[in-house]
Amino acid sequence: MSMTADPRRHSAAADRNAAPILAELQRLLPERGVMLEIASGTGQHAARCSDGLPGWQWWPSDAEDESLASIAAWCSGLERVQPALRIDVLEPQWPGVPAAVDAIYCANLIHIAPWACCAGLMRGAARHLAPQGLLITYGPYLEDGVVTAPGNRAFDADLRARDPAWGLRRREDVAREAAAVGLVCRERVAMPANNLLLVWARASASLRENAGLT
């Protein structure tokens, strides 16, 4: 008798960071809303975090077939998690995404992808976020005036060895891409293992004027 392989992929890092990420999402987000997750990867965050946000409808997504199958397996039977969407952030439109979402969550895409994907993420967020919506990004960053932890330096070198187009990004460069579409960093949260959770929102009229966006 043949047995079908379990399509669920597993990330030990996702297991470790799910609880602190969920705690921040619970603090930042209102009681109810619609969440779009970009680059859901294994699907572990979609399964774990959606369970901790009972008033939220979660839309996972990814661009890779193996990830889409893993997400479907991890989230099977979770009624508040929608079927995973196939989204390439570089595309000018993201098919299947609701016209307006209350939050977009994206972990570990910006550094494990070509730099152009950062701009694509920001453009998509500007298209789909509701007026008071939040884009929440998670991962390691380089920062001006902040000493890079040895583990992050090693991780950056490993990423660039695997693909020269990958690598840790300067937070200030990411902020510049966000500003180009009218988003500003509202909050910087230090997370375990030298990661950051960055909260992006539409700039107010006064912030836009100060930033030269008007």
mmCIF file of C-alpha atoms in Angstrom:
data_model
loop_
_atom_site.group_PDB
_atom_site.id
_atom_site.type_symbol
_atom_site.label_atom_id
_atom_site.label_comp_id
_atom_site.label_asym_id
_atom_site.label_seq_id
_atom_site.Cartn_x
_atom_site.Cartn_y
_atom_site.Cartn_z
ATOM 1 C CA MET A 1 0.000 0.000 0.000
ATOM 2 C CA SER A 2 1.473 3.369 -1.038
ATOM 3 C CA MET A 3 1.559 6.295 1.347
ATOM 4 C CA THR A 4 1.347 9.944 0.310
ATOM 5 C CA ALA A 5 4.184 12.076 1.629
ATOM 6 C CA ASP A 6 3.204 14.830 4.030
ATOM 7 C CA PRO A 7 3.538 18.114 2.062
ATOM 8 C CA ARG A 8 4.069 20.153 5.209
ATOM 9 C CA ARG A 9 7.443 21.840 5.279
ATOM 10 C CA HIS A 10 8.886 22.684 8.678
ATOM 11 C CA SER A 11 10.952 25.619 9.871
ATOM 12 C CA ALA A 12 12.473 25.444 13.339
ATOM 13 C CA ALA A 13 12.844 29.234 13.284
ATOM 14 C CA ALA A 14 9.120 29.604 12.612
ATOM 15 C CA ASP A 15 8.432 27.464 15.667
ATOM 16 C CA ARG A 16 10.694 29.657 17.800
ATOM 17 C CA ASN A 17 9.495 33.050 16.634
ATOM 18 C CA ALA A 18 5.759 32.411 16.284
ATOM 19 C CA ALA A 19 4.924 33.200 19.926
ATOM 20 C CA PRO A 20 6.717 36.583 20.139
ATOM 21 C CA ILE A 21 5.371 37.599 16.719
ATOM 22 C CA LEU A 22 1.838 36.651 17.708
ATOM 23 C CA ALA A 23 2.158 38.667 20.924
ATOM 24 C CA GLU A 24 3.079 41.766 18.900
ATOM 25 C CA LEU A 25 0.267 41.197 16.404
ATOM 26 C CA GLN A 26 -2.195 40.928 19.273
ATOM 27 C CA ARG A 27 -0.886 44.214 20.679
ATOM 28 C CA LEU A 28 -0.883 46.097 17.380
ATOM 29 C CA LEU A 29 -4.072 44.935 15.714
ATOM 30 C CA PRO A 30 -7.721 45.683 16.474
ATOM 31 C CA GLU A 31 -10.085 42.926 17.492
ATOM 32 C CA ARG A 32 -11.269 42.147 13.961
ATOM 33 C CA GLY A 33 -9.991 42.498 10.434
ATOM 34 C CA VAL A 34 -8.644 40.925 7.259
ATOM 35 C CA MET A 35 -4.971 39.926 7.138
ATOM 36 C CA LEU A 36 -2.989 39.235 3.977
ATOM 37 C CA GLU A 37 0.248 37.340 4.545
ATOM 38 C CA ILE A 38 2.875 37.689 1.815
ATOM 39 C CA ALA A 39 5.449 34.905 1.353
ATOM 40 C CA SER A 40 3.839 32.553 3.871
ATOM 41 C CA GLY A 41 6.541 29.927 3.288
ATOM 42 C CA THR A 42 5.802 26.763 5.237
ATOM 43 C CA GLY A 43 2.420 28.034 6.472
ATOM 44 C CA GLN A 44 3.345 27.668 10.143
ATOM 45 C CA HIS A 45 2.826 31.355 10.923
ATOM 46 C CA ALA A 46 -0.546 31.347 9.174
ATOM 47 C CA ALA A 47 -1.679 28.366 11.261
ATOM 48 C CA ARG A 48 -0.299 29.587 14.591
ATOM 49 C CA CYS A 49 -0.977 33.310 14.377
ATOM 50 C CA SER A 50 -4.454 32.984 12.909
ATOM 51 C CA ASP A 51 -5.364 30.769 15.859
ATOM 52 C CA GLY A 52 -4.319 33.545 18.224
ATOM 53 C CA LEU A 53 -6.324 36.211 16.361
ATOM 54 C CA PRO A 54 -9.860 34.782 16.447
ATOM 55 C CA GLY A 55 -11.485 37.929 15.029
ATOM 56 C CA TRP A 56 -9.274 37.958 11.940
ATOM 57 C CA GLN A 57 -9.658 36.354 8.532
ATOM 58 C CA TRP A 58 -6.225 35.269 7.283
ATOM 59 C CA TRP A 59 -5.226 35.135 3.614
ATOM 60 C CA PRO A 60 -1.853 33.348 3.178
ATOM 61 C CA SER A 61 0.081 33.493 -0.084
ATOM 62 C CA ASP A 62 3.291 32.435 -1.773
ATOM 63 C CA ALA A 63 4.822 32.217 -5.238
ATOM 64 C CA GLU A 64 6.176 28.646 -5.028
ATOM 65 C CA ASP A 65 4.271 25.396 -5.577
ATOM 66 C CA GLU A 66 5.916 23.568 -2.648
ATOM 67 C CA SER A 67 5.083 26.402 -0.287
ATOM 68 C CA LEU A 68 1.473 26.565 -1.458
ATOM 69 C CA ALA A 69 1.104 22.826 -0.809
ATOM 70 C CA SER A 70 2.701 23.178 2.628
ATOM 71 C CA ILE A 71 0.446 26.100 3.553
ATOM 72 C CA ALA A 72 -2.625 24.123 2.506
ATOM 73 C CA ALA A 73 -1.537 21.187 4.672
ATOM 74 C CA TRP A 74 -0.699 23.266 7.766
ATOM 75 C CA CYS A 75 -3.939 25.250 7.513
ATOM 76 C CA SER A 76 -6.293 22.411 6.581
ATOM 77 C CA GLY A 77 -9.504 22.654 8.599
ATOM 78 C CA LEU A 78 -8.812 26.184 9.900
ATOM 79 C CA GLU A 79 -12.023 27.953 8.995
ATOM 80 C CA ARG A 80 -10.654 31.491 9.348
ATOM 81 C CA VAL A 81 -7.733 30.795 6.985
ATOM 82 C CA GLN A 82 -8.546 31.194 3.294
ATOM 83 C CA PRO A 83 -6.990 29.012 0.574
ATOM 84 C CA ALA A 84 -3.488 30.247 -0.179
ATOM 85 C CA LEU A 85 -3.118 32.695 -3.054
ATOM 86 C CA ARG A 86 -0.327 32.547 -5.615
ATOM 87 C CA ILE A 87 1.316 35.968 -5.407
ATOM 88 C CA ASP A 88 4.535 37.204 -6.955
ATOM 89 C CA VAL A 89 5.225 40.597 -5.367
ATOM 90 C CA LEU A 90 6.928 41.787 -8.571
ATOM 91 C CA GLU A 91 3.704 41.490 -10.550
ATOM 92 C CA PRO A 92 1.738 44.749 -11.023
ATOM 93 C CA GLN A 93 -1.445 43.094 -9.726
ATOM 94 C CA TRP A 94 -1.978 40.537 -6.979
ATOM 95 C CA PRO A 95 -4.846 38.315 -8.174
ATOM 96 C CA GLY A 96 -7.454 37.215 -5.656
ATOM 97 C CA VAL A 97 -6.522 39.724 -2.958
ATOM 98 C CA PRO A 98 -9.438 41.642 -1.429
ATOM 99 C CA ALA A 99 -9.592 45.252 -2.607
ATOM 100 C CA ALA A 100 -8.782 46.510 0.884
ATOM 101 C CA VAL A 101 -7.166 44.589 3.746
ATOM 102 C CA ASP A 102 -6.648 45.771 7.305
ATOM 103 C CA ALA A 103 -3.115 44.435 7.648
ATOM 104 C CA ILE A 104 -0.365 42.833 5.590
ATOM 105 C CA TYR A 105 2.181 40.619 7.346
ATOM 106 C CA CYS A 106 5.447 39.627 5.686
ATOM 107 C CA ALA A 107 8.263 37.709 7.375
ATOM 108 C CA ASN A 108 11.710 37.085 5.918
ATOM 109 C CA LEU A 109 10.981 38.034 2.319
ATOM 110 C CA ILE A 110 12.987 41.234 1.989
ATOM 111 C CA HIS A 111 16.368 39.590 2.578
ATOM 112 C CA ILE A 112 15.666 36.204 0.939
ATOM 113 C CA ALA A 113 14.716 37.699 -2.421
ATOM 114 C CA PRO A 114 16.141 40.164 -4.939
ATOM 115 C CA TRP A 115 16.061 43.789 -3.795
ATOM 116 C CA ALA A 116 13.338 44.603 -6.339
ATOM 117 C CA CYS A 117 10.928 42.520 -4.247
ATOM 118 C CA CYS A 118 11.095 45.131 -1.479
ATOM 119 C CA ALA A 119 9.719 47.794 -3.816
ATOM 120 C CA GLY A 120 7.131 45.305 -5.099
ATOM 121 C CA LEU A 121 5.983 44.592 -1.558
ATOM 122 C CA MET A 122 5.633 48.297 -0.799
ATOM 123 C CA ARG A 123 3.714 49.006 -4.003
ATOM 124 C CA GLY A 124 1.326 46.142 -3.296
ATOM 125 C CA ALA A 125 0.797 47.324 0.265
ATOM 126 C CA ALA A 126 -0.015 50.817 -0.974
ATOM 127 C CA ARG A 127 -2.581 49.320 -3.389
ATOM 128 C CA HIS A 128 -4.330 47.009 -0.969
ATOM 129 C CA LEU A 129 -4.119 48.466 2.540
ATOM 130 C CA ALA A 130 -7.231 50.108 3.956
ATOM 131 C CA PRO A 131 -6.711 53.775 4.950
ATOM 132 C CA GLN A 132 -5.756 52.861 8.522
ATOM 133 C CA GLY A 133 -4.159 49.545 7.579
ATOM 134 C CA LEU A 134 -0.709 48.356 8.648
ATOM 135 C CA LEU A 135 2.106 46.611 6.831
ATOM 136 C CA ILE A 136 4.096 44.541 9.338
ATOM 137 C CA THR A 137 7.487 43.188 8.260
ATOM 138 C CA TYR A 138 9.687 40.860 10.281
ATOM 139 C CA GLY A 139 13.298 39.776 9.950
ATOM 140 C CA PRO A 140 16.920 40.856 10.414
ATOM 141 C CA TYR A 141 18.083 44.244 9.123
ATOM 142 C CA LEU A 142 21.216 46.324 8.912
ATOM 143 C CA GLU A 143 20.883 49.748 10.547
ATOM 144 C CA ASP A 144 22.966 52.885 10.337
ATOM 145 C CA GLY A 145 24.730 53.521 13.642
ATOM 146 C CA VAL A 146 23.837 50.089 15.051
ATOM 147 C CA VAL A 147 26.460 47.353 15.363
ATOM 148 C CA THR A 148 25.378 44.282 13.403
ATOM 149 C CA ALA A 149 25.225 41.175 15.582
ATOM 150 C CA PRO A 150 27.759 38.446 14.635
ATOM 151 C CA GLY A 151 24.949 36.018 13.894
ATOM 152 C CA ASN A 152 23.373 38.460 11.458
ATOM 153 C CA ARG A 153 26.726 39.097 9.759
ATOM 154 C CA ALA A 154 27.169 35.351 9.285
ATOM 155 C CA PHE A 155 23.597 34.990 8.028
ATOM 156 C CA ASP A 156 24.136 37.819 5.528
ATOM 157 C CA ALA A 157 27.300 36.169 4.209
ATOM 158 C CA ASP A 158 25.508 32.819 3.897
ATOM 159 C CA LEU A 159 22.600 34.376 1.991
ATOM 160 C CA ARG A 160 24.912 36.155 -0.450
ATOM 161 C CA ALA A 161 26.878 32.938 -1.006
ATOM 162 C CA ARG A 162 23.647 31.142 -1.863
ATOM 163 C CA ASP A 163 22.438 33.928 -4.172
ATOM 164 C CA PRO A 164 24.261 37.220 -4.799
ATOM 165 C CA ALA A 165 20.875 38.958 -5.145
ATOM 166 C CA TRP A 166 19.962 38.074 -1.545
ATOM 167 C CA GLY A 167 21.214 39.576 1.688
ATOM 168 C CA LEU A 168 20.257 41.627 4.725
ATOM 169 C CA ARG A 169 18.964 45.092 3.800
ATOM 170 C CA ARG A 170 19.560 48.459 5.397
ATOM 171 C CA ARG A 171 16.455 49.507 7.281
ATOM 172 C CA GLU A 172 16.964 53.015 5.921
ATOM 173 C CA ASP A 173 16.874 51.723 2.329
ATOM 174 C CA VAL A 174 13.661 49.834 3.037
ATOM 175 C CA ALA A 175 12.181 53.020 4.512
ATOM 176 C CA ARG A 176 13.090 54.873 1.323
ATOM 177 C CA GLU A 177 11.184 52.343 -0.793
ATOM 178 C CA ALA A 178 8.216 52.655 1.566
ATOM 179 C CA ALA A 179 8.291 56.460 1.416
ATOM 180 C CA ALA A 180 8.144 56.320 -2.380
ATOM 181 C CA VAL A 181 4.596 54.945 -2.112
ATOM 182 C CA GLY A 182 3.506 57.025 0.894
ATOM 183 C CA LEU A 183 4.288 54.596 3.730
ATOM 184 C CA VAL A 184 6.277 55.445 6.853
ATOM 185 C CA CYS A 185 7.670 53.336 9.677
ATOM 186 C CA ARG A 186 5.407 53.917 12.658
ATOM 187 C CA GLU A 187 7.138 51.550 15.057
ATOM 188 C CA ARG A 188 10.372 49.579 15.387
ATOM 189 C CA VAL A 189 10.179 46.589 17.729
ATOM 190 C CA ALA A 190 13.277 44.633 18.759
ATOM 191 C CA MET A 191 12.561 40.904 18.629
ATOM 192 C CA PRO A 192 14.452 37.785 19.774
ATOM 193 C CA ALA A 193 17.505 36.563 17.840
ATOM 194 C CA ASN A 194 18.379 40.070 16.607
ATOM 195 C CA ASN A 195 15.286 40.430 14.437
ATOM 196 C CA LEU A 196 13.102 43.491 14.050
ATOM 197 C CA LEU A 197 9.380 43.859 13.602
ATOM 198 C CA LEU A 198 8.672 47.035 11.635
ATOM 199 C CA VAL A 199 5.207 48.575 11.459
ATOM 200 C CA TRP A 200 4.450 50.636 8.356
ATOM 201 C CA ALA A 201 1.413 52.863 7.839
ATOM 202 C CA ARG A 202 0.180 55.463 5.397
ATOM 203 C CA ALA A 203 1.829 58.800 6.091
ATOM 204 C CA SER A 204 -0.358 61.523 7.544
ATOM 205 C CA ALA A 205 -0.590 64.799 5.640
ATOM 206 C CA SER A 206 1.931 66.471 7.975
ATOM 207 C CA LEU A 207 4.392 63.560 7.753
ATOM 208 C CA ARG A 208 4.068 63.508 3.971
ATOM 209 C CA GLU A 209 4.859 67.208 3.785
ATOM 210 C CA ASN A 210 7.889 66.865 6.104
ATOM 211 C CA ALA A 211 9.152 63.893 4.101
ATOM 212 C CA GLY A 212 8.702 65.709 0.791
ATOM 213 C CA LEU A 213 6.039 63.267 -0.420
ATOM 214 C CA THR A 214 3.414 65.861 -1.342
#
